[in-house]
Structures are given as structure tokens and as C-alpha cells.
Amino acid sequence: MKAVGFFSFGGPEVLQVVDRDTPHAGPGEVRIRVGAAAVNPADTLIRSGASPLRFQGSEPIIPGLDVAGTIDEVGVGPAVGLSVGDRVIAMVNPTLRNGGGYVEQVVLPDSWVIPAPAGADDAEAATLPLNGLTALRALDQLDLATGSTLAVTGAAGAVGGFAVQLAKVAGHRVLADASSADAQLVAELGADEVVPRGSDVAEQFRAHAPDGVDAAVDAAAIGTPLLGAIRKGGRLASVRGVSGQRAFEKAAERHGVQLFATFVHDYDGRPDKLDLLRQLAGEGRLTLRVAGRFRPEEAARAHRLLEAGGVRGRLILEF
């Protein structure tokens, strides 16, 4: 089968189309004929060698954490009622034996796989698992009471956009930052107030929440400067690593803010969480944004575009 991978860490140019043996579903597994795989910042970190994930087994390394497609093989004894021909989505962990999702066919435990959102094609559906689960994990960690005030940074991005929408579903007041070019988009995602992105973002949030917000989802890796927006006793979920982590932790302690590091693989094999996202997307309460579609042979170009910044939604490899 066709896959996209690399044999040494480096820039986008290391990505190439490779041939791999076709996998087969074992007991409790299903095989997905992949129609679409999303290109995420995590994939660029894997490719460059900067990812904290550690890989085992033989080369090439295959990136990709999101897939959508159709089940074409079912192993013995599936427990979740999946059948050949079902359209499905899944989050993939590239460190597992079959590698990541940049492949024509991927085998996963059946508990990792759920039906695709109603009304979404494969490309649209592939934008949901990783980024939706990351945003949901952050909000679950914050564990806010209904009606809380939440700040979201990086709100025009995939994780930030889902965080805004999930927070509104949960009944929170949402303040979000955006560039002038993205302000309308973020407002359309549901933010109650949109403030200018910049070094004074904490002051901008405080203008709308003088006593401080109850919590923040930091999808833009702002780190320490964001602490000033949060009330004492508040919480901050960091979905990306920040520079100077130890200094950040000390600053949070001084501000009386509880920090959470959001690790999406905590939700590996959590069909209940992914199914919630599926339902919300099918109801139109989560927006599935495709920024561009590429053939596997164009994977390097997709990575270059993502790393150049400014992509709104997800770039998709279509197999």
C-alpha cells in the first residue's frame, strides 16, 4: 500500500511516498481504507525530530494523527458494532506498531474508531479527531462551572476554534483573541468578545473581565504573559509547550493560577469523547474547516504551507 513517511528527520523535503505491506485486522481490530488524513503541527514536529513522542520499530516513520475513511476489514470479535462499509473517523498514535495515518490503510483497535459525522466528507471529517479531542481535553481539565468566563488564545486556529465552540456548548462566556483579519471568523465561531492579538492580550482580556477570567485555554503558547488575565485561584490549560517552562510554572504559582498541561493522547481509545465531538459536528455545533486538499505526493508542500503560518482550518492529504 501507499504511505507518506521519511527515513531521517529534517525539513519537508524528507517526506516521500513509500510502499508498505498491507496490514490486516486482528482480533478486536478494524482496518480503515483511508480517504483523508489531516496535516497537523504535531506532524511537522514528528518530521523534524522535535516531537516528544518516541518511535520504535523499523523505518520509515509515518506521521499522521487524524484519519477518516471506510472500514474495509474487520477482525474477529469487534465489540462496538462496526462493519465493513461503515464511514468512520479515528485519532491515530504514530508510535504504535502500524505507524501514523498518512497511509492508504490503517489498522486500529475497534474502540478507537467511531462513525463519521453526519453530512461530512472524508476531508472534513478528518479535521475533527486530534484538534477536537485536544480542545475537549483542555476543557475537561479546567472543569469549569456553567457560566464561567473563559479566555481562549489562538482562537482562529483549529484547536482554539474548537475550544471556543465547545465552551459555548458548555454554557460559558468566551473571550478570544484574533488578528484583525481573523476577528470576524472568531466571532462567527461564537466568541462573546474578540480582542486584538498581541503582547498586551492579558490587558485586553481584563478590559472585558476586570476581576480576571476564571480560566484560559492557551492554544497560542503565550505562556507567562497570559497569567495576568486570570483571577487568583483560576486555571490555565496549555495545549502547546511554552519556552521557559520552569519560569512559567513559578510565575503561575505567584499569580495563584493552577496550570494544566494538555496531552491529547490521554484520550487515546476514548470513543465516548470522540463520539461527543462527532455528534456536535453532525449538529453543526462544531465547524469542520478544510484549508486545502493535497495528493500524497504533495505532502512536502502541505507541510511547508502549514509551517509558513496563517492556515485557517486543516490541510488534508487525500488517498
Coordinates of C-alpha atoms in Angstrom, one line a residue:
M1 CA 0.0 0.0 0.0
K2 CA 1.0 3.6 -0.4
A3 CA 2.1 5.7 2.5
V4 CA 3.9 9.0 3.2
G5 CA 6.9 8.8 5.5
F6 CA 10.6 9.6 6.0
F7 CA 13.8 7.9 6.7
S8 CA 15.6 10.7 8.5
F9 CA 14.4 13.8 10.5
G10 CA 14.5 17.1 8.7
G11 CA 12.6 19.6 6.7
P12 CA 9.5 19.0 4.5
E13 CA 11.8 17.6 1.7
V14 CA 12.4 14.4 3.7
L15 CA 8.8 13.3 3.1
Q16 CA 8.3 10.8 0.4
V17 CA 5.8 8.3 -0.9
V18 CA 6.8 4.8 0.2
D19 CA 5.4 1.3 -0.2
R20 CA 4.4 -0.7 2.9
D21 CA 3.0 -4.1 3.4
T22 CA -0.8 -4.0 3.6
P23 CA -1.9 -4.6 7.3
H24 CA -4.7 -6.9 8.3
A25 CA -7.1 -6.5 11.2
G26 CA -6.6 -8.9 14.1
P27 CA -9.0 -9.8 16.9
G28 CA -10.7 -6.7 18.2
E29 CA -9.4 -4.5 15.3
V30 CA -10.7 -2.9 12.2
R31 CA -8.9 -1.8 9.1
I32 CA -9.8 1.6 7.6
R33 CA -9.3 2.4 3.9
V34 CA -8.2 6.0 4.5
G35 CA -9.8 8.6 2.4
A36 CA -8.2 11.6 4.1
A37 CA -5.5 12.3 6.7
A38 CA -5.1 15.8 8.3
V39 CA -1.8 17.6 8.4
N40 CA -1.2 19.0 11.9
P41 CA 1.6 20.9 13.6
A42 CA 2.3 17.7 15.5
D43 CA 3.2 16.0 12.2
T44 CA 5.8 18.7 11.5
L45 CA 7.3 18.2 14.9
I46 CA 7.5 14.4 14.3
R47 CA 9.1 15.0 10.9
S48 CA 11.7 17.5 12.3
G49 CA 12.6 15.3 15.3
A50 CA 11.3 17.9 17.8
S51 CA 8.3 15.8 18.9
P52 CA 8.3 14.4 22.5
L53 CA 6.9 11.1 21.0
R54 CA 9.4 8.3 20.8
F55 CA 9.2 5.8 17.9
Q56 CA 10.1 2.1 17.9
G57 CA 10.5 -0.4 15.1
S58 CA 11.7 -0.1 11.6
E59 CA 11.8 2.9 9.3
P60 CA 10.2 4.7 7.7
I61 CA 8.4 6.8 10.3
I62 CA 4.9 7.5 9.2
P63 CA 3.3 10.7 10.6
G64 CA -0.4 11.5 10.9
L65 CA -2.8 11.6 13.8
D66 CA -6.2 12.0 12.1
V67 CA -7.9 9.7 9.6
A68 CA -11.3 9.4 8.0
G69 CA -12.4 6.7 5.6
T70 CA -14.3 3.5 5.3
I71 CA -13.9 0.2 7.1
D72 CA -12.7 -2.5 4.7
E73 CA -11.8 -5.3 7.0
V74 CA -13.0 -6.4 10.5
G75 CA -11.1 -8.7 12.8
V76 CA -12.6 -11.4 15.0
G77 CA -14.9 -10.3 17.8
P78 CA -15.4 -6.5 17.3
A79 CA -17.1 -5.1 20.4
V80 CA -18.5 -1.8 19.1
G81 CA -20.7 -2.9 16.2
L82 CA -18.5 -1.7 13.3
S83 CA -19.0 -3.3 9.9
V84 CA -17.3 -3.3 6.5
G85 CA -18.5 -0.3 4.6
D86 CA -19.0 2.0 7.5
R87 CA -17.6 5.5 7.2
V88 CA -15.5 6.3 10.2
I89 CA -13.0 8.6 11.9
A90 CA -10.2 7.9 14.4
M91 CA -7.3 9.5 16.1
V92 CA -4.0 7.6 15.5
N93 CA -1.0 7.3 17.7
P94 CA 2.0 7.2 15.3
T95 CA 4.2 5.4 17.8
L96 CA 2.1 2.2 17.7
R97 CA 3.0 -0.8 15.6
N98 CA 1.3 0.4 12.4
G99 CA 2.6 3.9 12.5
G100 CA 0.6 7.1 11.7
G101 CA -2.3 8.0 9.4
Y102 CA -0.5 9.0 6.2
V103 CA -1.4 5.7 4.7
E104 CA -3.9 4.1 2.4
Q105 CA -4.9 1.6 5.0
V106 CA -4.5 1.6 8.8
V107 CA -5.4 -1.0 11.4
L108 CA -6.7 0.3 14.8
P109 CA -8.4 -1.2 17.9
D110 CA -12.1 -1.1 17.3
S111 CA -12.6 1.0 20.4
W112 CA -10.6 3.8 18.8
V113 CA -12.9 4.1 15.8
I114 CA -16.3 5.7 15.6
P115 CA -18.8 6.6 12.8
A116 CA -18.0 9.8 10.8
P117 CA -20.1 13.0 11.5
A118 CA -23.3 13.2 9.5
G119 CA -23.0 15.3 6.4
A120 CA -19.2 15.5 6.4
D121 CA -17.0 14.1 3.6
D122 CA -13.7 12.4 4.5
A123 CA -11.6 15.6 4.3
E124 CA -14.0 17.5 6.6
A125 CA -14.3 14.5 9.0
A126 CA -10.5 14.2 9.2
T127 CA -10.2 17.7 10.7
L128 CA -12.1 16.6 13.9
P129 CA -10.3 13.9 16.0
L130 CA -6.9 15.3 17.1
N131 CA -7.9 19.0 17.4
G132 CA -11.3 18.4 18.8
L133 CA -10.0 16.0 21.4
T134 CA -7.2 18.4 22.3
A135 CA -9.8 21.2 22.9
L136 CA -12.1 18.9 24.8
R137 CA -9.3 17.5 27.0
A138 CA -8.3 21.1 27.9
L139 CA -11.8 22.0 28.9
D140 CA -12.3 18.8 30.8
Q141 CA -9.1 19.6 32.8
L142 CA -10.4 23.1 33.6
D143 CA -13.7 21.6 34.8
L144 CA -15.5 24.9 34.9
A145 CA -18.9 25.6 36.3
T146 CA -21.5 26.6 33.8
G147 CA -21.5 30.3 33.2
S148 CA -17.7 30.7 33.8
T149 CA -15.7 33.2 31.8
L150 CA -13.0 31.6 29.7
A151 CA -10.3 33.2 27.6
V152 CA -9.0 31.4 24.5
T153 CA -5.8 32.3 22.7
G154 CA -5.1 31.2 19.2
A155 CA -8.9 31.1 18.6
A156 CA -8.7 31.2 14.8
G157 CA -6.6 28.0 14.8
A158 CA -8.0 24.5 14.7
V159 CA -7.7 23.8 18.5
G160 CA -8.6 27.3 19.5
G161 CA -11.7 27.4 17.3
F162 CA -12.9 24.1 18.7
A163 CA -12.2 25.3 22.3
V164 CA -14.4 28.4 21.6
Q165 CA -17.3 26.3 20.3
L166 CA -17.1 23.6 22.9
A167 CA -17.0 26.3 25.6
K168 CA -20.2 27.8 24.2
V169 CA -21.8 24.4 24.1
A170 CA -20.9 24.1 27.8
G171 CA -22.6 27.4 28.6
H172 CA -19.5 29.6 29.2
R173 CA -18.8 33.2 28.4
V174 CA -15.9 33.2 25.9
L175 CA -13.3 35.9 25.3
A176 CA -10.9 35.2 22.5
D177 CA -8.0 36.9 20.7
A178 CA -7.6 37.3 17.0
S179 CA -5.8 39.3 14.4
S180 CA -7.8 41.9 12.6
A181 CA -8.0 39.5 9.6
D182 CA -9.5 36.8 11.8
A183 CA -11.7 38.7 14.1
Q184 CA -14.9 38.1 12.1
L185 CA -14.1 34.3 11.9
V186 CA -13.6 34.1 15.6
A187 CA -16.8 36.0 16.3
E188 CA -18.7 33.6 13.9
L189 CA -17.3 30.7 15.9
G190 CA -19.1 32.0 18.9
A191 CA -16.8 34.2 20.9
D192 CA -18.7 36.7 23.0
E193 CA -15.8 39.2 22.8
V194 CA -12.9 39.3 20.4
V195 CA -9.8 41.2 21.5
P196 CA -6.7 42.1 19.4
R197 CA -3.9 39.6 19.4
G198 CA -0.7 40.9 20.7
S199 CA 1.7 41.3 23.7
D200 CA -0.9 43.1 25.7
V201 CA -3.5 40.3 25.4
A202 CA -3.9 40.0 29.2
E203 CA -4.8 43.7 29.5
Q204 CA -7.2 43.3 26.6
F205 CA -9.0 40.4 28.3
R206 CA -9.1 42.3 31.6
A207 CA -10.9 45.1 29.8
H208 CA -13.8 42.7 29.4
A209 CA -13.3 40.8 32.7
P210 CA -12.0 43.3 35.2
D211 CA -11.8 40.8 38.0
G212 CA -10.0 38.3 35.8
V213 CA -11.3 35.4 33.7
D214 CA -12.0 32.1 35.5
A215 CA -9.7 30.2 33.2
A216 CA -7.9 30.2 29.9
V217 CA -7.1 27.7 27.1
D218 CA -3.7 28.8 25.7
A219 CA -3.7 27.5 22.2
A220 CA -1.1 30.1 21.1
A221 CA 1.7 29.2 23.5
I222 CA 1.6 32.7 25.1
G223 CA 2.5 31.3 28.5
T224 CA 3.5 33.7 31.2
P225 CA 2.0 37.0 29.8
L226 CA -1.4 35.4 29.8
L227 CA -1.4 34.8 33.5
G228 CA -2.3 38.4 34.2
A229 CA -5.7 37.8 32.6
I230 CA -6.7 35.1 35.1
R231 CA -8.1 35.7 38.5
K232 CA -6.4 34.4 41.6
G233 CA -7.5 30.8 42.0
G234 CA -8.1 30.5 38.3
R235 CA -6.8 27.8 35.9
L236 CA -4.9 27.7 32.7
A237 CA -4.7 24.7 30.2
S238 CA -1.6 24.9 27.9
V239 CA -2.1 22.9 24.8
R240 CA 1.4 23.6 23.4
G241 CA 4.7 23.7 25.2
V242 CA 6.0 27.2 26.1
S243 CA 9.6 28.3 26.3
G244 CA 10.9 28.7 29.8
Q245 CA 8.6 26.2 31.3
R246 CA 10.0 26.3 34.8
A247 CA 9.8 30.1 34.9
F248 CA 6.2 29.8 33.7
E249 CA 5.4 27.4 36.5
K250 CA 6.9 29.7 39.1
A251 CA 5.0 32.7 37.7
A252 CA 1.8 30.8 37.8
E253 CA 2.4 30.0 41.4
R254 CA 2.9 33.7 42.2
H255 CA -0.3 34.5 40.4
G256 CA -2.2 31.8 42.2
V257 CA -3.1 30.1 38.9
Q258 CA -3.3 26.3 38.5
L259 CA -1.6 25.0 35.4
F260 CA -2.6 22.0 33.3
A261 CA -0.6 20.5 30.5
T262 CA -3.0 19.2 27.9
F263 CA -1.8 15.9 26.4
V264 CA -4.2 14.6 23.8
H265 CA -3.1 11.0 23.9
D266 CA -4.7 10.9 27.4
Y267 CA -7.8 10.4 25.2
D268 CA -6.4 7.5 23.1
G269 CA -9.1 4.8 22.9
R270 CA -11.8 7.1 24.4
P271 CA -14.7 6.6 21.9
D272 CA -17.1 8.4 24.3
K273 CA -15.1 11.6 23.9
L274 CA -14.7 11.3 20.2
D275 CA -18.4 10.4 19.8
L276 CA -19.4 13.5 21.7
L277 CA -17.4 15.6 19.1
R278 CA -19.0 13.6 16.3
Q279 CA -22.5 14.4 17.5
L280 CA -21.8 18.1 17.9
A281 CA -20.2 18.3 14.4
G282 CA -23.2 16.5 12.9
E283 CA -25.5 19.0 14.5
G284 CA -23.4 21.9 13.1
R285 CA -22.2 23.0 16.6
L286 CA -18.6 22.3 15.7
T287 CA -17.2 23.7 12.4
L288 CA -15.1 21.4 10.3
R289 CA -12.7 23.6 8.4
V290 CA -10.7 22.3 5.4
A291 CA -8.0 24.7 4.3
G292 CA -6.7 22.7 1.3
R293 CA -6.6 19.3 -0.2
F294 CA -3.4 17.6 -1.5
R295 CA -2.3 14.3 -3.0
P296 CA 0.2 12.2 -1.0
E297 CA 2.9 13.2 -3.5
E298 CA 2.3 16.8 -2.4
A299 CA 2.8 16.2 1.4
A300 CA 6.0 18.2 1.5
R301 CA 4.2 21.2 0.0
A302 CA 1.4 20.8 2.6
H303 CA 4.0 20.8 5.4
R304 CA 5.7 24.0 4.0
L305 CA 2.4 25.8 3.9
L306 CA 1.5 24.8 7.4
E307 CA 4.9 25.9 8.8
A308 CA 4.6 29.2 6.9
G309 CA 1.7 30.1 9.2
G310 CA -1.7 31.7 8.7
V311 CA -3.5 28.4 7.7
R312 CA -7.1 28.5 9.0
G313 CA -8.5 25.1 9.2
R314 CA -6.6 21.9 8.3
L315 CA -4.7 20.9 5.2
I316 CA -5.7 17.4 4.1
L317 CA -3.9 14.6 2.3
E318 CA -6.4 12.6 0.2
F319 CA -5.5 9.0 -0.5

